[in-house]
């Protein structure tokens, strides 16, 4: 009986030791787990977590020699190369590589080629009553302020057909406005636009207007025909009287002989082109 009990005790101890060996891994002499062999399909964490590593993703899988396989996302702000747009660099944001252009609206980085404004900034007459500008990265047409003095040019843009003011983005000739705006000529023929020298009229036609226009640089200005017998004109008054030019007005006598203030200003209600001869 004693022998049977000893055999049973020895068997129980051997079984317990075998279970302990299967439950716990074999330890080294220092009591730590034996390291697993590196997985060659993943890069080393010491390499991929370096600041200068050429990463194309903000998500990583790598291998530590002691901890084994590790995975996670790079911290926000880590430099990365966008795989969506090759050659463009960005930074990690919540595990996603964000390029600078994608993170913020494009108009924040677009310097307008021409600012948007409604006041003509040239020195002479406005050759157009609109201008194109960049508005939040898009082209936009802006009308100049109503009343801006302007000129209507021919198809070659080297000759003035009419002079007037801007209304709703269109240059409206003064002969269409003078019946409603008596002082329109003072505004259109202001002194600041008078820069052309007086010149002789050599044409055989009778002038419909005693002003002519010239281009100085990129700007248009007006000048007067000389008061001679060659500058015959016709004032479109009820009497349809004819005369001679004198400082932009049509008066009865040549060489500025007479009272200019007594003669109405020459306008053209019929719509003929202003002479630039």
JSON list of C-alpha atoms in Angstrom, two decimals, residues 49-273:
[
{"chain": "A", "resi": 49, "resn": "UNK", "atom": "CA", "xyz": [10.47, 56.38, -36.86]},
{"chain": "A", "resi": 50, "resn": "UNK", "atom": "CA", "xyz": [13.42, 58.61, -37.72]},
{"chain": "A", "resi": 51, "resn": "UNK", "atom": "CA", "xyz": [12.53, 62.22, -38.53]},
{"chain": "A", "resi": 52, "resn": "UNK", "atom": "CA", "xyz": [14.31, 62.07, -41.91]},
{"chain": "A", "resi": 53, "resn": "UNK", "atom": "CA", "xyz": [12.71, 58.80, -43.03]},
{"chain": "A", "resi": 54, "resn": "UNK", "atom": "CA", "xyz": [11.07, 59.22, -46.50]},
{"chain": "A", "resi": 55, "resn": "UNK", "atom": "CA", "xyz": [7.60, 58.16, -45.41]},
{"chain": "A", "resi": 56, "resn": "UNK", "atom": "CA", "xyz": [4.67, 58.13, -47.82]},
{"chain": "A", "resi": 57, "resn": "UNK", "atom": "CA", "xyz": [2.02, 57.26, -45.24]},
{"chain": "A", "resi": 58, "resn": "UNK", "atom": "CA", "xyz": [1.14, 58.39, -41.75]},
{"chain": "A", "resi": 59, "resn": "UNK", "atom": "CA", "xyz": [0.30, 54.80, -40.75]},
{"chain": "A", "resi": 60, "resn": "UNK", "atom": "CA", "xyz": [3.18, 52.47, -40.01]},
{"chain": "A", "resi": 61, "resn": "UNK", "atom": "CA", "xyz": [4.03, 48.84, -39.22]},
{"chain": "A", "resi": 62, "resn": "UNK", "atom": "CA", "xyz": [7.53, 48.11, -37.99]},
{"chain": "A", "resi": 63, "resn": "UNK", "atom": "CA", "xyz": [9.54, 45.68, -35.91]},
{"chain": "A", "resi": 64, "resn": "UNK", "atom": "CA", "xyz": [11.39, 46.24, -32.64]},
{"chain": "A", "resi": 65, "resn": "UNK", "atom": "CA", "xyz": [14.00, 43.67, -31.69]},
{"chain": "A", "resi": 66, "resn": "UNK", "atom": "CA", "xyz": [12.56, 43.36, -28.18]},
{"chain": "A", "resi": 67, "resn": "UNK", "atom": "CA", "xyz": [8.92, 44.44, -28.38]},
{"chain": "A", "resi": 68, "resn": "UNK", "atom": "CA", "xyz": [8.24, 42.70, -31.68]},
{"chain": "A", "resi": 69, "resn": "UNK", "atom": "CA", "xyz": [5.73, 43.97, -34.28]},
{"chain": "A", "resi": 70, "resn": "UNK", "atom": "CA", "xyz": [4.44, 47.49, -33.67]},
{"chain": "A", "resi": 71, "resn": "UNK", "atom": "CA", "xyz": [1.85, 49.53, -35.56]},
{"chain": "A", "resi": 72, "resn": "UNK", "atom": "CA", "xyz": [0.29, 52.97, -35.21]},
{"chain": "A", "resi": 73, "resn": "UNK", "atom": "CA", "xyz": [0.10, 56.47, -36.69]},
{"chain": "A", "resi": 74, "resn": "UNK", "atom": "CA", "xyz": [2.74, 59.15, -36.78]},
{"chain": "A", "resi": 75, "resn": "UNK", "atom": "CA", "xyz": [2.18, 62.20, -34.60]},
{"chain": "A", "resi": 76, "resn": "UNK", "atom": "CA", "xyz": [0.49, 65.27, -36.09]},
{"chain": "A", "resi": 77, "resn": "UNK", "atom": "CA", "xyz": [2.92, 67.51, -37.94]},
{"chain": "A", "resi": 78, "resn": "UNK", "atom": "CA", "xyz": [5.24, 64.70, -39.04]},
{"chain": "A", "resi": 79, "resn": "UNK", "atom": "CA", "xyz": [6.55, 65.42, -42.56]},
{"chain": "A", "resi": 80, "resn": "UNK", "atom": "CA", "xyz": [5.26, 63.07, -45.24]},
{"chain": "A", "resi": 81, "resn": "UNK", "atom": "CA", "xyz": [5.12, 62.71, -49.03]},
{"chain": "A", "resi": 82, "resn": "UNK", "atom": "CA", "xyz": [1.63, 62.66, -50.49]},
{"chain": "A", "resi": 83, "resn": "UNK", "atom": "CA", "xyz": [1.09, 59.47, -52.50]},
{"chain": "A", "resi": 84, "resn": "UNK", "atom": "CA", "xyz": [-1.93, 61.13, -54.14]},
{"chain": "A", "resi": 85, "resn": "UNK", "atom": "CA", "xyz": [0.22, 63.87, -55.69]},
{"chain": "A", "resi": 86, "resn": "UNK", "atom": "CA", "xyz": [3.78, 62.60, -56.22]},
{"chain": "A", "resi": 87, "resn": "UNK", "atom": "CA", "xyz": [6.48, 65.13, -55.50]},
{"chain": "A", "resi": 88, "resn": "UNK", "atom": "CA", "xyz": [4.29, 67.20, -53.16]},
{"chain": "A", "resi": 89, "resn": "UNK", "atom": "CA", "xyz": [5.20, 67.27, -49.46]},
{"chain": "A", "resi": 90, "resn": "UNK", "atom": "CA", "xyz": [2.81, 67.66, -46.57]},
{"chain": "A", "resi": 91, "resn": "UNK", "atom": "CA", "xyz": [2.40, 66.70, -42.94]},
{"chain": "A", "resi": 92, "resn": "UNK", "atom": "CA", "xyz": [0.47, 64.10, -40.98]},
{"chain": "A", "resi": 93, "resn": "UNK", "atom": "CA", "xyz": [-2.86, 65.05, -39.49]},
{"chain": "A", "resi": 94, "resn": "UNK", "atom": "CA", "xyz": [-4.81, 62.38, -37.57]},
{"chain": "A", "resi": 95, "resn": "UNK", "atom": "CA", "xyz": [-3.15, 59.60, -39.53]},
{"chain": "A", "resi": 96, "resn": "UNK", "atom": "CA", "xyz": [-3.63, 61.20, -42.97]},
{"chain": "A", "resi": 97, "resn": "UNK", "atom": "CA", "xyz": [-0.95, 62.89, -45.08]},
{"chain": "A", "resi": 98, "resn": "UNK", "atom": "CA", "xyz": [-2.29, 66.38, -45.80]},
{"chain": "A", "resi": 99, "resn": "UNK", "atom": "CA", "xyz": [-0.60, 68.62, -48.36]},
{"chain": "A", "resi": 100, "resn": "UNK", "atom": "CA", "xyz": [-0.49, 72.38, -47.78]},
{"chain": "A", "resi": 101, "resn": "UNK", "atom": "CA", "xyz": [-2.70, 73.05, -50.81]},
{"chain": "A", "resi": 102, "resn": "UNK", "atom": "CA", "xyz": [-5.37, 70.60, -49.62]},
{"chain": "A", "resi": 103, "resn": "UNK", "atom": "CA", "xyz": [-5.47, 71.83, -46.02]},
{"chain": "A", "resi": 104, "resn": "UNK", "atom": "CA", "xyz": [-6.35, 75.48, -46.68]},
{"chain": "A", "resi": 105, "resn": "UNK", "atom": "CA", "xyz": [-8.48, 77.22, -49.34]},
{"chain": "A", "resi": 106, "resn": "UNK", "atom": "CA", "xyz": [-6.58, 77.98, -52.52]},
{"chain": "A", "resi": 107, "resn": "UNK", "atom": "CA", "xyz": [-7.43, 81.67, -52.51]},
{"chain": "A", "resi": 108, "resn": "UNK", "atom": "CA", "xyz": [-5.32, 82.13, -49.38]},
{"chain": "A", "resi": 109, "resn": "UNK", "atom": "CA", "xyz": [-2.27, 81.30, -51.49]},
{"chain": "A", "resi": 110, "resn": "UNK", "atom": "CA", "xyz": [-3.33, 83.08, -54.69]},
{"chain": "A", "resi": 111, "resn": "UNK", "atom": "CA", "xyz": [-2.00, 86.59, -55.07]},
{"chain": "A", "resi": 112, "resn": "UNK", "atom": "CA", "xyz": [-4.48, 88.57, -57.20]},
{"chain": "A", "resi": 113, "resn": "UNK", "atom": "CA", "xyz": [-3.05, 89.58, -60.54]},
{"chain": "A", "resi": 114, "resn": "UNK", "atom": "CA", "xyz": [-5.16, 92.72, -60.40]},
{"chain": "A", "resi": 115, "resn": "UNK", "atom": "CA", "xyz": [-7.16, 93.94, -57.39]},
{"chain": "A", "resi": 116, "resn": "UNK", "atom": "CA", "xyz": [-10.89, 94.50, -57.74]},
{"chain": "A", "resi": 117, "resn": "UNK", "atom": "CA", "xyz": [-11.99, 98.13, -57.60]},
{"chain": "A", "resi": 118, "resn": "UNK", "atom": "CA", "xyz": [-14.70, 100.26, -59.22]},
{"chain": "A", "resi": 119, "resn": "UNK", "atom": "CA", "xyz": [-12.69, 103.45, -59.74]},
{"chain": "A", "resi": 120, "resn": "UNK", "atom": "CA", "xyz": [-10.74, 103.96, -62.96]},
{"chain": "A", "resi": 121, "resn": "UNK", "atom": "CA", "xyz": [-7.09, 104.47, -62.02]},
{"chain": "A", "resi": 122, "resn": "UNK", "atom": "CA", "xyz": [-5.79, 105.74, -65.33]},
{"chain": "A", "resi": 123, "resn": "UNK", "atom": "CA", "xyz": [-4.92, 109.39, -65.90]},
{"chain": "A", "resi": 124, "resn": "UNK", "atom": "CA", "xyz": [-6.95, 110.03, -69.04]},
{"chain": "A", "resi": 125, "resn": "UNK", "atom": "CA", "xyz": [-10.34, 108.91, -70.31]},
{"chain": "A", "resi": 126, "resn": "UNK", "atom": "CA", "xyz": [-11.31, 105.34, -69.54]},
{"chain": "A", "resi": 127, "resn": "UNK", "atom": "CA", "xyz": [-11.08, 103.32, -72.79]},
{"chain": "A", "resi": 128, "resn": "UNK", "atom": "CA", "xyz": [-13.61, 100.88, -71.32]},
{"chain": "A", "resi": 129, "resn": "UNK", "atom": "CA", "xyz": [-16.18, 101.00, -68.54]},
{"chain": "A", "resi": 130, "resn": "UNK", "atom": "CA", "xyz": [-15.25, 97.59, -67.15]},
{"chain": "A", "resi": 131, "resn": "UNK", "atom": "CA", "xyz": [-12.15, 95.79, -66.01]},
{"chain": "A", "resi": 132, "resn": "UNK", "atom": "CA", "xyz": [-11.35, 92.17, -65.19]},
{"chain": "A", "resi": 133, "resn": "UNK", "atom": "CA", "xyz": [-9.83, 91.26, -61.84]},
{"chain": "A", "resi": 134, "resn": "UNK", "atom": "CA", "xyz": [-9.11, 88.21, -59.68]},
{"chain": "A", "resi": 135, "resn": "UNK", "atom": "CA", "xyz": [-11.69, 87.75, -56.91]},
{"chain": "A", "resi": 136, "resn": "UNK", "atom": "CA", "xyz": [-10.98, 84.84, -54.52]},
{"chain": "A", "resi": 137, "resn": "UNK", "atom": "CA", "xyz": [-9.07, 83.04, -57.25]},
{"chain": "A", "resi": 138, "resn": "UNK", "atom": "CA", "xyz": [-11.70, 83.59, -59.96]},
{"chain": "A", "resi": 139, "resn": "UNK", "atom": "CA", "xyz": [-11.97, 86.10, -62.80]},
{"chain": "A", "resi": 140, "resn": "UNK", "atom": "CA", "xyz": [-14.58, 88.79, -62.25]},
{"chain": "A", "resi": 141, "resn": "UNK", "atom": "CA", "xyz": [-15.78, 91.75, -64.33]},
{"chain": "A", "resi": 142, "resn": "UNK", "atom": "CA", "xyz": [-16.32, 94.98, -62.41]},
{"chain": "A", "resi": 143, "resn": "UNK", "atom": "CA", "xyz": [-18.05, 98.12, -63.71]},
{"chain": "A", "resi": 144, "resn": "UNK", "atom": "CA", "xyz": [-16.44, 101.47, -63.14]},
{"chain": "A", "resi": 145, "resn": "UNK", "atom": "CA", "xyz": [-18.34, 104.05, -61.10]},
{"chain": "A", "resi": 146, "resn": "UNK", "atom": "CA", "xyz": [-21.24, 105.66, -62.96]},
{"chain": "A", "resi": 147, "resn": "UNK", "atom": "CA", "xyz": [-20.17, 109.05, -64.32]},
{"chain": "A", "resi": 148, "resn": "UNK", "atom": "CA", "xyz": [-16.56, 108.08, -65.10]},
{"chain": "A", "resi": 149, "resn": "UNK", "atom": "CA", "xyz": [-15.49, 110.01, -68.25]},
{"chain": "A", "resi": 150, "resn": "UNK", "atom": "CA", "xyz": [-14.78, 107.58, -71.07]},
{"chain": "A", "resi": 151, "resn": "UNK", "atom": "CA", "xyz": [-14.19, 107.30, -74.82]},
{"chain": "A", "resi": 152, "resn": "UNK", "atom": "CA", "xyz": [-15.73, 104.98, -77.39]},
{"chain": "A", "resi": 153, "resn": "UNK", "atom": "CA", "xyz": [-12.96, 103.64, -79.62]},
{"chain": "A", "resi": 154, "resn": "UNK", "atom": "CA", "xyz": [-13.19, 102.16, -83.11]},
{"chain": "A", "resi": 155, "resn": "UNK", "atom": "CA", "xyz": [-12.59, 98.49, -83.82]},
{"chain": "A", "resi": 156, "resn": "UNK", "atom": "CA", "xyz": [-8.83, 99.07, -84.09]},
{"chain": "A", "resi": 157, "resn": "UNK", "atom": "CA", "xyz": [-8.82, 101.01, -80.80]},
{"chain": "A", "resi": 158, "resn": "UNK", "atom": "CA", "xyz": [-6.71, 103.78, -82.32]},
{"chain": "A", "resi": 159, "resn": "UNK", "atom": "CA", "xyz": [-9.43, 106.37, -83.01]},
{"chain": "A", "resi": 160, "resn": "UNK", "atom": "CA", "xyz": [-12.10, 107.99, -80.84]},
{"chain": "A", "resi": 161, "resn": "UNK", "atom": "CA", "xyz": [-15.64, 107.71, -82.14]},
{"chain": "A", "resi": 162, "resn": "UNK", "atom": "CA", "xyz": [-17.37, 109.38, -79.20]},
{"chain": "A", "resi": 163, "resn": "UNK", "atom": "CA", "xyz": [-16.79, 110.68, -75.70]},
{"chain": "A", "resi": 164, "resn": "UNK", "atom": "CA", "xyz": [-19.13, 110.31, -72.75]},
{"chain": "A", "resi": 165, "resn": "UNK", "atom": "CA", "xyz": [-19.51, 108.82, -69.28]},
{"chain": "A", "resi": 166, "resn": "UNK", "atom": "CA", "xyz": [-19.80, 105.28, -67.94]},
{"chain": "A", "resi": 167, "resn": "UNK", "atom": "CA", "xyz": [-23.30, 104.05, -67.11]},
{"chain": "A", "resi": 168, "resn": "UNK", "atom": "CA", "xyz": [-23.85, 100.43, -66.07]},
{"chain": "A", "resi": 169, "resn": "UNK", "atom": "CA", "xyz": [-20.56, 99.36, -67.59]},
{"chain": "A", "resi": 170, "resn": "UNK", "atom": "CA", "xyz": [-21.15, 101.05, -70.98]},
{"chain": "A", "resi": 171, "resn": "UNK", "atom": "CA", "xyz": [-19.67, 104.30, -72.29]},
{"chain": "A", "resi": 172, "resn": "UNK", "atom": "CA", "xyz": [-22.70, 106.45, -73.13]},
{"chain": "A", "resi": 173, "resn": "UNK", "atom": "CA", "xyz": [-21.95, 109.41, -75.50]},
{"chain": "A", "resi": 174, "resn": "UNK", "atom": "CA", "xyz": [-22.70, 112.89, -74.22]},
{"chain": "A", "resi": 175, "resn": "UNK", "atom": "CA", "xyz": [-25.11, 113.67, -77.07]},
{"chain": "A", "resi": 176, "resn": "UNK", "atom": "CA", "xyz": [-27.48, 111.09, -75.55]},
{"chain": "A", "resi": 177, "resn": "UNK", "atom": "CA", "xyz": [-27.29, 112.66, -72.11]},
{"chain": "A", "resi": 178, "resn": "UNK", "atom": "CA", "xyz": [-27.06, 116.43, -72.52]},
{"chain": "A", "resi": 179, "resn": "UNK", "atom": "CA", "xyz": [-30.82, 116.95, -72.76]},
{"chain": "A", "resi": 180, "resn": "UNK", "atom": "CA", "xyz": [-31.13, 115.57, -69.22]},
{"chain": "A", "resi": 181, "resn": "UNK", "atom": "CA", "xyz": [-27.78, 116.68, -67.80]},
{"chain": "A", "resi": 182, "resn": "UNK", "atom": "CA", "xyz": [-26.87, 120.24, -68.73]},
{"chain": "A", "resi": 183, "resn": "UNK", "atom": "CA", "xyz": [-23.47, 120.18, -67.08]},
{"chain": "A", "resi": 184, "resn": "UNK", "atom": "CA", "xyz": [-22.38, 116.94, -68.67]},
{"chain": "A", "resi": 185, "resn": "UNK", "atom": "CA", "xyz": [-19.89, 118.69, -70.97]},
{"chain": "A", "resi": 186, "resn": "UNK", "atom": "CA", "xyz": [-18.11, 120.32, -68.03]},
{"chain": "A", "resi": 187, "resn": "UNK", "atom": "CA", "xyz": [-17.58, 116.91, -66.51]},
{"chain": "A", "resi": 188, "resn": "UNK", "atom": "CA", "xyz": [-16.49, 115.20, -69.71]},
{"chain": "A", "resi": 189, "resn": "UNK", "atom": "CA", "xyz": [-14.24, 118.04, -70.88]},
{"chain": "A", "resi": 190, "resn": "UNK", "atom": "CA", "xyz": [-12.68, 118.77, -67.50]},
{"chain": "A", "resi": 191, "resn": "UNK", "atom": "CA", "xyz": [-9.28, 120.52, -67.46]},
{"chain": "A", "resi": 192, "resn": "UNK", "atom": "CA", "xyz": [-7.51, 117.40, -66.24]},
{"chain": "A", "resi": 193, "resn": "UNK", "atom": "CA", "xyz": [-8.19, 115.75, -69.62]},
{"chain": "A", "resi": 194, "resn": "UNK", "atom": "CA", "xyz": [-6.96, 118.72, -71.67]},
{"chain": "A", "resi": 195, "resn": "UNK", "atom": "CA", "xyz": [-3.40, 117.77, -72.65]},
{"chain": "A", "resi": 196, "resn": "UNK", "atom": "CA", "xyz": [-3.44, 117.71, -76.44]},
{"chain": "A", "resi": 197, "resn": "UNK", "atom": "CA", "xyz": [-1.91, 120.70, -78.22]},
{"chain": "A", "resi": 198, "resn": "UNK", "atom": "CA", "xyz": [-4.09, 122.90, -80.42]},
{"chain": "A", "resi": 199, "resn": "UNK", "atom": "CA", "xyz": [-3.99, 121.76, -84.02]},
{"chain": "A", "resi": 200, "resn": "UNK", "atom": "CA", "xyz": [-5.09, 122.97, -87.42]},
{"chain": "A", "resi": 201, "resn": "UNK", "atom": "CA", "xyz": [-8.01, 121.41, -89.22]},
{"chain": "A", "resi": 202, "resn": "UNK", "atom": "CA", "xyz": [-7.11, 120.61, -92.84]},
{"chain": "A", "resi": 203, "resn": "UNK", "atom": "CA", "xyz": [-10.20, 118.66, -93.83]},
{"chain": "A", "resi": 204, "resn": "UNK", "atom": "CA", "xyz": [-12.89, 119.98, -96.16]},
{"chain": "A", "resi": 205, "resn": "UNK", "atom": "CA", "xyz": [-15.69, 118.82, -93.91]},
{"chain": "A", "resi": 206, "resn": "UNK", "atom": "CA", "xyz": [-17.48, 121.09, -91.46]},
{"chain": "A", "resi": 207, "resn": "UNK", "atom": "CA", "xyz": [-16.62, 120.07, -87.92]},
{"chain": "A", "resi": 208, "resn": "UNK", "atom": "CA", "xyz": [-19.42, 118.67, -85.79]},
{"chain": "A", "resi": 209, "resn": "UNK", "atom": "CA", "xyz": [-17.35, 119.20, -82.63]},
{"chain": "A", "resi": 210, "resn": "UNK", "atom": "CA", "xyz": [-14.44, 121.50, -81.91]},
{"chain": "A", "resi": 211, "resn": "UNK", "atom": "CA", "xyz": [-12.57, 118.96, -79.81]},
{"chain": "A", "resi": 212, "resn": "UNK", "atom": "CA", "xyz": [-10.18, 116.32, -81.03]},
{"chain": "A", "resi": 213, "resn": "UNK", "atom": "CA", "xyz": [-8.54, 113.47, -79.16]},
{"chain": "A", "resi": 214, "resn": "UNK", "atom": "CA", "xyz": [-4.99, 112.22, -78.91]},
{"chain": "A", "resi": 215, "resn": "UNK", "atom": "CA", "xyz": [-3.26, 109.36, -77.18]},
{"chain": "A", "resi": 216, "resn": "UNK", "atom": "CA", "xyz": [-0.33, 110.14, -74.91]},
{"chain": "A", "resi": 217, "resn": "UNK", "atom": "CA", "xyz": [1.31, 106.94, -73.78]},
{"chain": "A", "resi": 218, "resn": "UNK", "atom": "CA", "xyz": [-1.55, 104.64, -72.84]},
{"chain": "A", "resi": 219, "resn": "UNK", "atom": "CA", "xyz": [-4.05, 107.39, -72.00]},
{"chain": "A", "resi": 220, "resn": "UNK", "atom": "CA", "xyz": [-6.54, 109.38, -74.09]},
{"chain": "A", "resi": 221, "resn": "UNK", "atom": "CA", "xyz": [-6.95, 113.16, -73.79]},
{"chain": "A", "resi": 222, "resn": "UNK", "atom": "CA", "xyz": [-8.62, 115.98, -75.70]},
{"chain": "A", "resi": 223, "resn": "UNK", "atom": "CA", "xyz": [-7.46, 119.17, -77.35]},
{"chain": "A", "resi": 224, "resn": "UNK", "atom": "CA", "xyz": [-8.89, 122.10, -79.37]},
{"chain": "A", "resi": 225, "resn": "UNK", "atom": "CA", "xyz": [-8.88, 122.88, -83.05]},
{"chain": "A", "resi": 226, "resn": "UNK", "atom": "CA", "xyz": [-7.28, 126.23, -83.74]},
{"chain": "A", "resi": 227, "resn": "UNK", "atom": "CA", "xyz": [-9.58, 129.16, -84.30]},
{"chain": "A", "resi": 228, "resn": "UNK", "atom": "CA", "xyz": [-8.95, 129.80, -87.99]},
{"chain": "A", "resi": 229, "resn": "UNK", "atom": "CA", "xyz": [-11.05, 129.90, -91.13]},
{"chain": "A", "resi": 230, "resn": "UNK", "atom": "CA", "xyz": [-10.16, 126.25, -91.70]},
{"chain": "A", "resi": 231, "resn": "UNK", "atom": "CA", "xyz": [-11.99, 125.25, -88.51]},
{"chain": "A", "resi": 232, "resn": "UNK", "atom": "CA", "xyz": [-15.52, 125.82, -89.78]},
{"chain": "A", "resi": 233, "resn": "UNK", "atom": "CA", "xyz": [-18.14, 124.20, -87.56]},
{"chain": "A", "resi": 234, "resn": "UNK", "atom": "CA", "xyz": [-21.87, 123.81, -87.18]},
{"chain": "A", "resi": 235, "resn": "UNK", "atom": "CA", "xyz": [-23.60, 124.24, -83.83]},
{"chain": "A", "resi": 236, "resn": "UNK", "atom": "CA", "xyz": [-26.62, 122.00, -83.41]},
{"chain": "A", "resi": 237, "resn": "UNK", "atom": "CA", "xyz": [-28.87, 124.67, -82.02]},
{"chain": "A", "resi": 238, "resn": "UNK", "atom": "CA", "xyz": [-32.49, 125.25, -83.07]},
{"chain": "A", "resi": 239, "resn": "UNK", "atom": "CA", "xyz": [-31.14, 127.78, -85.58]},
{"chain": "A", "resi": 240, "resn": "UNK", "atom": "CA", "xyz": [-28.48, 125.26, -86.75]},
{"chain": "A", "resi": 241, "resn": "UNK", "atom": "CA", "xyz": [-26.05, 128.14, -87.10]},
{"chain": "A", "resi": 242, "resn": "UNK", "atom": "CA", "xyz": [-22.55, 127.65, -88.47]},
{"chain": "A", "resi": 243, "resn": "UNK", "atom": "CA", "xyz": [-19.39, 129.33, -87.31]},
{"chain": "A", "resi": 244, "resn": "UNK", "atom": "CA", "xyz": [-15.77, 128.66, -86.35]},
{"chain": "A", "resi": 245, "resn": "UNK", "atom": "CA", "xyz": [-14.13, 126.79, -83.54]},
{"chain": "A", "resi": 246, "resn": "UNK", "atom": "CA", "xyz": [-12.74, 128.65, -80.54]},
{"chain": "A", "resi": 247, "resn": "UNK", "atom": "CA", "xyz": [-11.46, 126.76, -77.49]},
{"chain": "A", "resi": 248, "resn": "UNK", "atom": "CA", "xyz": [-13.85, 123.89, -78.03]},
{"chain": "A", "resi": 249, "resn": "UNK", "atom": "CA", "xyz": [-16.91, 126.03, -78.83]},
{"chain": "A", "resi": 250, "resn": "UNK", "atom": "CA", "xyz": [-18.52, 126.95, -82.15]},
{"chain": "A", "resi": 251, "resn": "UNK", "atom": "CA", "xyz": [-18.86, 130.76, -82.41]},
{"chain": "A", "resi": 252, "resn": "UNK", "atom": "CA", "xyz": [-19.95, 133.05, -85.30]},
{"chain": "A", "resi": 253, "resn": "UNK", "atom": "CA", "xyz": [-16.51, 134.48, -86.09]},
{"chain": "A", "resi": 254, "resn": "UNK", "atom": "CA", "xyz": [-13.07, 133.03, -86.65]},
{"chain": "A", "resi": 255, "resn": "UNK", "atom": "CA", "xyz": [-9.98, 133.80, -84.55]},
{"chain": "A", "resi": 256, "resn": "UNK", "atom": "CA", "xyz": [-12.10, 133.74, -81.37]},
{"chain": "A", "resi": 257, "resn": "UNK", "atom": "CA", "xyz": [-13.82, 137.03, -82.19]},
{"chain": "A", "resi": 258, "resn": "UNK", "atom": "CA", "xyz": [-17.10, 137.07, -80.28]},
{"chain": "A", "resi": 259, "resn": "UNK", "atom": "CA", "xyz": [-18.61, 136.13, -76.95]},
{"chain": "A", "resi": 260, "resn": "UNK", "atom": "CA", "xyz": [-18.22, 132.39, -76.42]},
{"chain": "A", "resi": 261, "resn": "UNK", "atom": "CA", "xyz": [-20.65, 132.34, -73.52]},
{"chain": "A", "resi": 262, "resn": "UNK", "atom": "CA", "xyz": [-23.53, 133.46, -75.73]},
{"chain": "A", "resi": 263, "resn": "UNK", "atom": "CA", "xyz": [-23.22, 130.43, -78.02]},
{"chain": "A", "resi": 264, "resn": "UNK", "atom": "CA", "xyz": [-24.56, 127.03, -76.89]},
{"chain": "A", "resi": 265, "resn": "UNK", "atom": "CA", "xyz": [-22.04, 124.22, -76.82]},
{"chain": "A", "resi": 266, "resn": "UNK", "atom": "CA", "xyz": [-21.80, 122.12, -79.94]},
{"chain": "A", "resi": 267, "resn": "UNK", "atom": "CA", "xyz": [-23.33, 118.70, -79.51]},
{"chain": "A", "resi": 268, "resn": "UNK", "atom": "CA", "xyz": [-24.41, 116.02, -81.92]},
{"chain": "A", "resi": 269, "resn": "UNK", "atom": "CA", "xyz": [-27.88, 114.61, -81.16]},
{"chain": "A", "resi": 270, "resn": "UNK", "atom": "CA", "xyz": [-28.00, 112.77, -84.46]},
{"chain": "A", "resi": 271, "resn": "UNK", "atom": "CA", "xyz": [-25.22, 110.44, -83.39]},
{"chain": "A", "resi": 272, "resn": "UNK", "atom": "CA", "xyz": [-22.49, 111.20, -85.96]},
{"chain": "A", "resi": 273, "resn": "UNK", "atom": "CA", "xyz": [-18.93, 110.28, -85.02]}
]
